[in-house]
Coordinates of C-alpha atoms and ligand atoms in Angstrom, one line a residue:
M106 CA 0.0 0.1 0.3
H107 CA 1.6 3.8 -0.8
P108 CA 1.6 5.9 2.4
M109 CA -0.4 9.3 2.6
Q110 CA 0.3 11.7 0.4
R111 CA 0.8 14.6 2.8
E112 CA 0.1 17.4 -0.5
S113 CA -1.4 16.9 -3.8
P114 CA 1.6 16.8 -6.6
Y115 CA -0.7 19.4 -8.6
P116 CA -0.8 22.5 -9.5
M117 CA -4.3 24.2 -9.1
V118 CA -5.9 26.1 -12.3
A119 CA -7.6 28.7 -12.0
I120 CA -11.9 28.1 -13.3
E121 CA -10.4 30.2 -16.7
Q122 CA -7.0 28.5 -16.8
A123 CA -8.4 24.9 -16.8
R124 CA -11.3 25.8 -19.2
Q125 CA -8.4 27.0 -22.1
I126 CA -6.8 23.8 -21.2
I127 CA -9.4 22.0 -22.4
Q128 CA -11.0 23.8 -25.4
Q129 CA -7.3 23.3 -26.5
H130 CA -7.7 19.7 -26.0
T131 CA -11.3 19.2 -27.6
P132 CA -11.8 17.0 -30.8
S133 CA -13.6 18.7 -33.9
P134 CA -17.2 18.0 -34.7
A135 CA -17.9 15.6 -37.1
A136 CA -21.1 15.6 -39.1
E137 CA -22.9 12.6 -40.6
E138 CA -25.3 12.5 -42.9
V139 CA -28.0 11.6 -40.4
A140 CA -32.2 11.4 -41.4
A141 CA -33.2 14.6 -41.3
L142 CA -36.6 15.2 -40.2
A143 CA -36.0 12.8 -36.5
A144 CA -32.6 14.8 -36.4
D145 CA -34.0 17.2 -33.9
G146 CA -30.8 17.9 -31.0
R147 CA -29.1 18.3 -33.2
I148 CA -26.1 21.2 -34.9
L149 CA -26.6 21.2 -38.6
A150 CA -23.3 21.0 -40.5
E151 CA -23.8 22.0 -43.6
D152 CA -25.9 25.3 -45.6
V153 CA -29.3 24.2 -46.4
V154 CA -30.5 26.6 -49.0
A155 CA -34.3 26.7 -51.1
A156 CA -33.9 24.6 -54.2
A157 CA -37.5 26.3 -54.9
P158 CA -39.1 29.1 -53.8
V159 CA -42.4 28.6 -51.1
P160 CA -44.8 29.6 -52.5
D161 CA -43.8 28.4 -55.8
M162 CA -47.4 29.9 -57.3
P163 CA -49.5 32.7 -56.2
K164 CA -51.9 31.0 -53.7
S165 CA -55.1 32.5 -51.9
A166 CA -54.1 33.3 -48.2
V167 CA -58.1 32.9 -47.7
D168 CA -61.3 31.3 -48.6
G169 CA -63.3 33.5 -50.8
Y170 CA -63.3 34.6 -54.6
A171 CA -60.0 35.0 -57.0
L172 CA -60.3 38.4 -59.7
R173 CA -59.0 41.3 -61.1
A174 CA -58.5 44.4 -57.8
A175 CA -59.3 46.5 -61.6
D176 CA -63.2 46.4 -61.9
G177 CA -63.7 47.3 -58.3
L178 CA -67.1 47.1 -56.7
A179 CA -68.8 45.7 -59.8
P180 CA -70.3 42.0 -59.6
R181 CA -68.4 39.2 -61.0
R182 CA -70.0 36.6 -62.7
V183 CA -68.3 33.3 -60.8
L184 CA -66.5 30.6 -63.1
A185 CA -64.4 28.2 -61.8
E186 CA -63.9 27.1 -58.5
I187 CA -60.6 26.2 -57.3
T188 CA -59.6 24.2 -54.8
A189 CA -56.6 23.2 -52.7
G190 CA -54.6 20.9 -54.6
G191 CA -56.1 21.7 -57.9
T192 CA -55.4 23.6 -60.9
Q193 CA -55.3 27.1 -61.9
G194 CA -58.6 26.1 -64.0
A195 CA -59.8 29.1 -65.8
S196 CA -58.5 32.7 -67.1
I197 CA -60.0 35.3 -65.0
G198 CA -61.3 37.7 -67.6
P199 CA -62.6 42.1 -66.8
G200 CA -65.9 41.1 -65.0
E201 CA -65.4 37.3 -63.9
A202 CA -64.4 35.8 -59.9
A203 CA -63.4 32.0 -59.6
R204 CA -64.5 30.9 -56.4
I205 CA -61.2 29.8 -54.0
M206 CA -60.1 28.1 -51.0
T207 CA -57.5 28.8 -48.5
G208 CA -53.7 27.6 -49.9
A209 CA -55.5 26.9 -53.6
P210 CA -53.4 28.3 -56.6
L211 CA -54.9 31.9 -57.9
P212 CA -56.2 31.5 -61.6
A213 CA -54.9 33.2 -64.2
G214 CA -55.6 36.7 -64.2
A215 CA -56.8 37.4 -61.4
D216 CA -54.5 39.8 -59.0
A217 CA -56.5 39.6 -55.2
V218 CA -59.0 37.3 -53.4
V219 CA -61.7 38.9 -51.4
M220 CA -62.3 37.0 -48.1
V221 CA -66.2 35.1 -48.3
E222 CA -66.8 36.9 -45.5
Q223 CA -67.1 40.0 -47.5
T224 CA -68.8 39.0 -50.7
S225 CA -72.7 37.4 -51.8
E226 CA -73.5 35.5 -54.3
E227 CA -76.3 34.9 -55.7
G228 CA -76.8 32.7 -59.6
G229 CA -73.2 33.1 -60.4
V230 CA -72.7 36.4 -59.5
V231 CA -70.5 37.3 -56.8
S232 CA -70.8 40.7 -54.9
I233 CA -68.5 42.3 -53.0
Q234 CA -68.8 44.5 -49.8
H235 CA -65.1 46.7 -50.9
A236 CA -62.9 46.9 -53.6
P237 CA -59.9 45.0 -53.9
Q238 CA -56.3 46.3 -53.5
P239 CA -54.3 44.6 -56.3
G240 CA -52.4 41.5 -54.3
Q241 CA -55.1 41.2 -51.7
S242 CA -55.1 38.1 -50.0
V243 CA -52.5 36.5 -52.5
H244 CA -49.3 35.1 -51.3
P245 CA -47.3 35.6 -54.0
V246 CA -44.5 32.9 -54.7
G247 CA -41.4 32.8 -52.7
Q248 CA -43.1 34.6 -50.0
D249 CA -41.9 32.0 -47.4
I250 CA -38.9 31.2 -48.6
A251 CA -37.8 33.2 -51.7
Q252 CA -36.0 30.9 -53.6
A253 CA -32.0 30.4 -53.1
A254 CA -32.5 31.8 -49.4
L255 CA -29.9 30.7 -47.2
V256 CA -32.8 28.7 -44.7
L257 CA -30.6 27.3 -42.3
P258 CA -26.9 27.6 -41.5
R259 CA -24.0 25.6 -40.8
G260 CA -24.4 25.7 -36.6
A261 CA -27.8 26.1 -36.7
A262 CA -29.6 24.0 -33.8
I263 CA -32.6 21.6 -35.0
G264 CA -35.4 22.2 -32.8
P265 CA -39.0 22.0 -34.5
A266 CA -39.0 25.0 -36.4
E267 CA -36.2 23.8 -38.5
V268 CA -37.3 19.9 -38.8
G269 CA -40.9 21.9 -40.0
L270 CA -38.1 23.7 -42.7
L271 CA -36.0 20.6 -43.7
A272 CA -39.8 19.0 -44.5
T273 CA -41.0 22.0 -46.9
L274 CA -37.9 22.2 -48.7
G275 CA -37.8 18.2 -49.6
R276 CA -34.3 17.6 -47.7
T277 CA -35.1 14.3 -45.5
R278 CA -31.7 13.5 -45.2
V279 CA -28.9 16.5 -43.9
L280 CA -25.2 16.8 -42.5
A281 CA -25.6 17.3 -38.2
Y282 CA -22.6 17.3 -36.4
R283 CA -21.9 13.6 -34.4
R284 CA -23.4 12.9 -30.9
P285 CA -20.0 11.6 -28.9
R286 CA -20.1 8.7 -27.8
V287 CA -18.9 9.3 -23.3
A288 CA -18.1 6.5 -21.4
V289 CA -18.6 6.5 -17.8
L290 CA -16.8 4.9 -15.2
A291 CA -17.5 4.9 -11.2
T292 CA -15.2 3.6 -8.5
G293 CA -14.8 2.6 -5.6
D294 CA -14.5 -0.3 -2.7
E295 CA -18.0 0.7 -1.3
V296 CA -19.4 1.1 -4.4
Y297 CA -22.8 -0.8 -5.6
E298 CA -25.1 -0.6 -8.1
P299 CA -28.5 1.2 -7.1
D300 CA -30.3 -2.1 -7.7
T301 CA -29.2 -3.6 -4.6
A302 CA -28.9 -4.1 -0.7
P303 CA -25.1 -3.0 -0.1
P304 CA -24.0 -4.3 3.6
P305 CA -23.2 -1.8 6.1
G306 CA -21.6 1.3 5.0
G307 CA -21.7 0.4 1.2
I308 CA -23.1 2.8 -1.0
R309 CA -25.4 2.8 -4.0
D310 CA -23.5 4.3 -7.3
S311 CA -25.8 7.5 -8.8
N312 CA -22.9 9.8 -9.8
R313 CA -22.9 6.5 -12.9
Y314 CA -26.1 7.6 -13.5
T315 CA -26.7 10.7 -13.0
L316 CA -23.4 11.6 -15.1
M317 CA -24.6 9.8 -17.8
A318 CA -28.7 12.2 -17.9
A319 CA -26.3 14.5 -18.0
V320 CA -24.4 13.6 -20.9
R321 CA -27.8 12.7 -22.4
A322 CA -28.8 16.3 -21.8
A323 CA -26.1 17.6 -23.5
G324 CA -27.1 16.3 -26.3
A325 CA -24.1 13.0 -26.4
E326 CA -24.5 9.5 -25.8
P327 CA -23.8 7.7 -22.4
I328 CA -22.1 4.2 -22.3
S329 CA -22.3 2.9 -18.8
L330 CA -18.8 1.1 -17.9
G331 CA -20.2 -0.2 -14.6
I332 CA -17.6 0.2 -11.0
A333 CA -14.8 -0.5 -10.7
R334 CA -13.2 -1.4 -7.6
D335 CA -10.3 0.4 -5.9
D336 CA -7.9 -1.9 -7.7
R337 CA -5.4 -1.0 -10.4
A338 CA -5.2 -3.3 -12.5
T339 CA -9.3 -3.2 -12.8
Q340 CA -9.3 0.2 -13.2
R341 CA -6.7 0.6 -15.9
A342 CA -7.9 -2.4 -17.7
A343 CA -12.0 -0.4 -17.3
I344 CA -9.9 3.0 -18.4
L345 CA -8.4 1.2 -21.5
A346 CA -12.2 -0.5 -22.4
G347 CA -13.9 3.0 -22.0
L348 CA -11.3 4.7 -24.0
A349 CA -11.8 2.2 -27.0
Q350 CA -15.6 2.3 -27.1
A351 CA -15.7 6.0 -27.0
D352 CA -15.0 10.0 -27.8
V353 CA -14.3 10.9 -24.3
L354 CA -13.9 9.3 -20.5
L355 CA -15.6 10.0 -17.5
T356 CA -14.8 8.9 -13.9
S357 CA -16.2 9.1 -10.4
G358 CA -14.5 8.8 -7.7
G359 CA -10.6 7.8 -6.9
V360 CA -8.6 11.4 -7.5
S361 CA -8.4 13.2 -4.1
M362 CA -6.1 12.0 -1.0
G363 CA -6.8 9.0 -0.3
T364 CA -4.1 5.9 -0.6
H365 CA -7.3 3.8 -2.7
D366 CA -7.1 6.7 -5.4
L367 CA -5.7 5.6 -8.3
I368 CA -7.5 7.5 -11.6
K369 CA -4.6 10.6 -11.0
P370 CA -1.8 8.3 -11.5
L371 CA -3.5 5.7 -13.5
L372 CA -3.8 8.6 -16.1
A373 CA -0.6 10.2 -15.8
E374 CA 0.8 6.4 -16.9
L375 CA -1.8 5.5 -19.8
G376 CA -1.7 9.5 -21.4
T377 CA -0.6 13.0 -20.4
V378 CA -2.5 14.9 -17.2
H379 CA -2.9 18.2 -18.1
F380 CA -4.2 19.6 -14.5
G381 CA -4.6 17.9 -11.8
R382 CA -6.7 20.1 -9.8
V383 CA -8.8 23.6 -9.9
A384 CA -9.2 25.8 -7.9
F385 CA -12.9 26.2 -7.1
K386 CA -15.5 24.6 -5.4
P387 CA -17.1 22.1 -5.0
G388 CA -15.3 19.9 -7.6
K389 CA -11.5 20.6 -6.9
P390 CA -9.6 17.3 -6.8
T391 CA -11.0 17.4 -11.1
M392 CA -8.1 16.7 -13.3
F393 CA -8.1 16.3 -17.1
A394 CA -5.9 14.5 -19.1
T395 CA -5.7 13.0 -22.6
V396 CA -4.4 9.5 -23.3
G397 CA -4.1 9.5 -27.3
G398 CA -5.8 12.5 -28.4
Q399 CA -9.0 11.4 -26.2
P400 CA -10.2 13.6 -23.9
V401 CA -10.4 11.8 -19.8
F402 CA -12.0 13.5 -17.1
G403 CA -11.1 12.1 -13.0
L404 CA -14.6 13.7 -11.9
P405 CA -14.8 13.8 -7.9
G406 CA -16.6 11.2 -6.0
Y407 CA -18.9 13.5 -4.1
P408 CA -22.4 13.9 -5.9
V409 CA -22.5 17.3 -6.1
S410 CA -18.2 17.8 -7.2
S411 CA -19.4 15.5 -9.6
L412 CA -22.3 16.8 -11.1
V413 CA -21.0 20.5 -10.8
S414 CA -17.4 20.3 -12.8
F415 CA -19.8 18.1 -14.8
E416 CA -21.7 21.4 -15.6
V417 CA -18.8 23.9 -15.5
F418 CA -15.9 22.3 -17.3
V419 CA -17.3 18.7 -19.5
R420 CA -20.7 19.8 -20.9
P421 CA -19.1 22.8 -22.7
M422 CA -16.3 20.0 -24.4
L423 CA -19.2 18.1 -25.2
R424 CA -21.3 20.6 -27.1
R425 CA -18.6 21.9 -28.7
M426 CA -17.9 18.5 -30.1
Q427 CA -21.2 18.6 -31.8
G428 CA -20.7 21.7 -33.0
D429 CA -22.4 23.9 -31.4
P430 CA -21.4 27.7 -31.7
V431 CA -22.8 28.9 -28.2
P432 CA -21.1 25.6 -26.4
G433 CA -21.3 27.6 -22.8
R434 CA -24.7 28.3 -20.4
P435 CA -26.3 31.2 -20.7
H436 CA -24.6 33.7 -17.8
V437 CA -27.4 36.2 -16.4
S438 CA -26.9 38.9 -13.8
V439 CA -28.8 38.2 -10.6
L440 CA -30.1 39.7 -7.1
L441 CA -28.9 37.6 -4.4
A442 CA -32.6 37.7 -2.4
E443 CA -31.0 36.6 1.0
H444 CA -27.2 36.3 2.7
I445 CA -25.2 34.0 0.6
Q446 CA -22.1 32.3 2.4
A447 CA -18.8 32.3 0.2
S448 CA -15.4 30.1 0.4
P449 CA -12.7 32.6 1.8
D450 CA -10.0 30.9 -1.0
R451 CA -12.2 29.7 -4.3
P452 CA -14.6 30.9 -6.4
E453 CA -18.0 28.9 -5.7
Y454 CA -20.7 27.3 -8.0
Q455 CA -23.5 27.2 -5.3
R456 CA -26.9 25.8 -6.6
A457 CA -29.2 28.4 -6.9
V458 CA -33.0 29.0 -8.1
V459 CA -33.3 31.7 -10.5
S460 CA -36.6 33.6 -10.6
F461 CA -38.1 36.5 -12.9
E462 CA -39.7 39.1 -10.1
Q463 CA -41.1 42.1 -10.8
G464 CA -38.6 42.3 -13.1
R465 CA -36.3 41.7 -12.2
L466 CA -34.0 37.7 -11.9
V467 CA -34.0 36.8 -8.2
A468 CA -31.6 34.3 -6.6
R469 CA -31.9 32.3 -3.8
S470 CA -30.4 29.5 -3.0
T471 CA -31.8 25.3 -2.6
G472 CA -30.6 24.8 0.8
G473 CA -27.0 22.9 2.5
Q474 CA -24.4 23.1 -0.3
G475 CA -22.0 20.0 1.2
S476 CA -20.8 18.4 -1.4
S477 CA -22.1 15.0 -1.5
R478 CA -25.8 16.5 -0.2
L479 CA -27.0 16.1 -4.1
L480 CA -30.6 17.2 -2.8
S481 CA -28.9 21.1 -3.8
M482 CA -28.9 20.3 -7.1
R483 CA -32.8 18.8 -7.1
G484 CA -34.6 21.4 -8.6
A485 CA -31.8 23.9 -9.6
N486 CA -32.0 25.9 -12.0
A487 CA -28.5 27.9 -11.7
L488 CA -25.2 27.8 -10.1
L489 CA -24.9 31.0 -8.8
V490 CA -20.5 32.0 -9.4
V491 CA -19.6 33.5 -6.0
P492 CA -16.6 34.6 -6.0
P493 CA -14.3 34.1 -3.0
R494 CA -14.8 36.2 0.4
D495 CA -14.9 36.6 4.1
G496 CA -18.9 36.2 5.5
G497 CA -19.8 36.1 2.4
Y498 CA -22.6 38.8 -0.1
A499 CA -25.2 39.8 1.6
P500 CA -29.2 40.5 -0.1
G501 CA -29.9 42.4 -2.7
Q502 CA -26.3 42.4 -3.6
Q503 CA -25.3 41.4 -7.5
L504 CA -23.9 37.8 -8.7
L505 CA -23.6 36.2 -11.6
A506 CA -25.7 32.9 -12.1
L507 CA -25.0 30.3 -14.8
L508 CA -28.5 29.0 -16.7
T509 CA -29.1 25.4 -16.4
G510 CA -32.6 25.3 -16.3
P511 CA -35.5 26.8 -17.6
L512 CA -36.4 29.8 -14.8
A513 CA -38.3 29.0 -11.8
Ligands
AMP60 P1 -13.5 9.6 -3.7 O1 -13.3 10.8 -4.3 O2 -13.2 8.2 -4.1 O3 -12.5 9.1 -2.2 O4 -14.9 9.3 -2.9 C1 -15.4 10.7 -2.0 C2 -17.0 10.5 -1.7 O5 -17.6 10.4 -2.8 C3 -17.3 9.1 -1.0 O6 -17.4 9.7 0.1 C4 -17.7 7.7 -1.7 O7 -17.9 7.2 -1.5 C5 -18.7 9.2 -2.2 N1 -19.0 8.5 -3.5 C6 -18.0 7.6 -5.0 N2 -18.2 7.3 -5.4 C7 -19.5 7.7 -5.8 C8 -21.1 7.1 -6.8 N3 -20.7 6.5 -7.7 N4 -21.8 7.1 -6.2 C9 -22.3 8.4 -5.1 N5 -20.8 8.7 -4.0 C10 -20.1 8.3 -4.4
MG61 MG1 -13.6 6.6 -3.2

């Protein structure tokens, strides 16, 4: 067994420095062709241009009568009925009109449509109440999408509207960025599967399942590597298995100062450790390494530290790898609704609830901020960035918050 170390051999890096180091080692996003109409949640990897205008011919915007505006208020002889999906039908001459339905093509000769509510028809003749303007209730060619328009630029997030636009353009296949595969390994002799009854002192593995859910929420694909005992050969084999299947590896636990914390020396042996400690709370022992260019995060064992470190360091990388041009969460300025305790020496990300009250964003703590109290993450929609300070921050003071969910 190794002796207890008193001091970590790894220098402490600042949050910003850690972010830069991670960014330098972030793999470039890779594009793949996917089924466009189920690609919501992905980022487009190509510019999508309209091959044809929408609509492709002038169409009626309402149910009514297609006619010539120049005929003014004069009654018109009704020649035909044009339905959506039908053909343009007869050509409309002076003193003539055609019944027309919403979305039906405007017949030749007509330049306006009068809605049915403003007409009366008797004996094949339609009378109108107001003189129409040219172009009235007509959707001209290209009104919704102009020919050759750049409809969706590369880097656009595909959501419901984008899926609709791709469908409109007939784009059933599209280039989108690949979802990174992220292997997640739990470590610890005391850690057991959630569906078991651990022996006295044992705990159920929450980190692996939390991290896999966070990976999915970040748009990436988690791969479970199970739980590795605190044994060098076991953890080494699990790390190598993870790297073989995934783009990124996350480990939980085994990165602190205990004699059974083996992750850092193992990664130093297998690859390069870029940082081994970060000056922040919670999650000081967070480490980042690459093995053959593949990123590996050694996240702390404490459940809150593990999830906060994921938010602050891992998630932006996973978003960048998916081509997201805005990979970070939004930072907003919030007003403290209550006193916030600060750490005297390290910036702290505190779990908070931010709500919109009387025109301002207001933050409240989720309660006890201990690293093992996963309940402090429950219901949080923000990480309050609390700079180090003796005594903390008074109600009414402003701090920055990282919004991790919708406003409360
Ligand atoms: P470690 O970083 O391995 O020293 O673990 C720090 C603390 O986190 C210990 O109290 C562990 O029992 C706890 N812990 C480690 N792994 C997990 C896990 N997968 N789920 C929940 N708690 C864990
Ligand atoms: Mg451990």
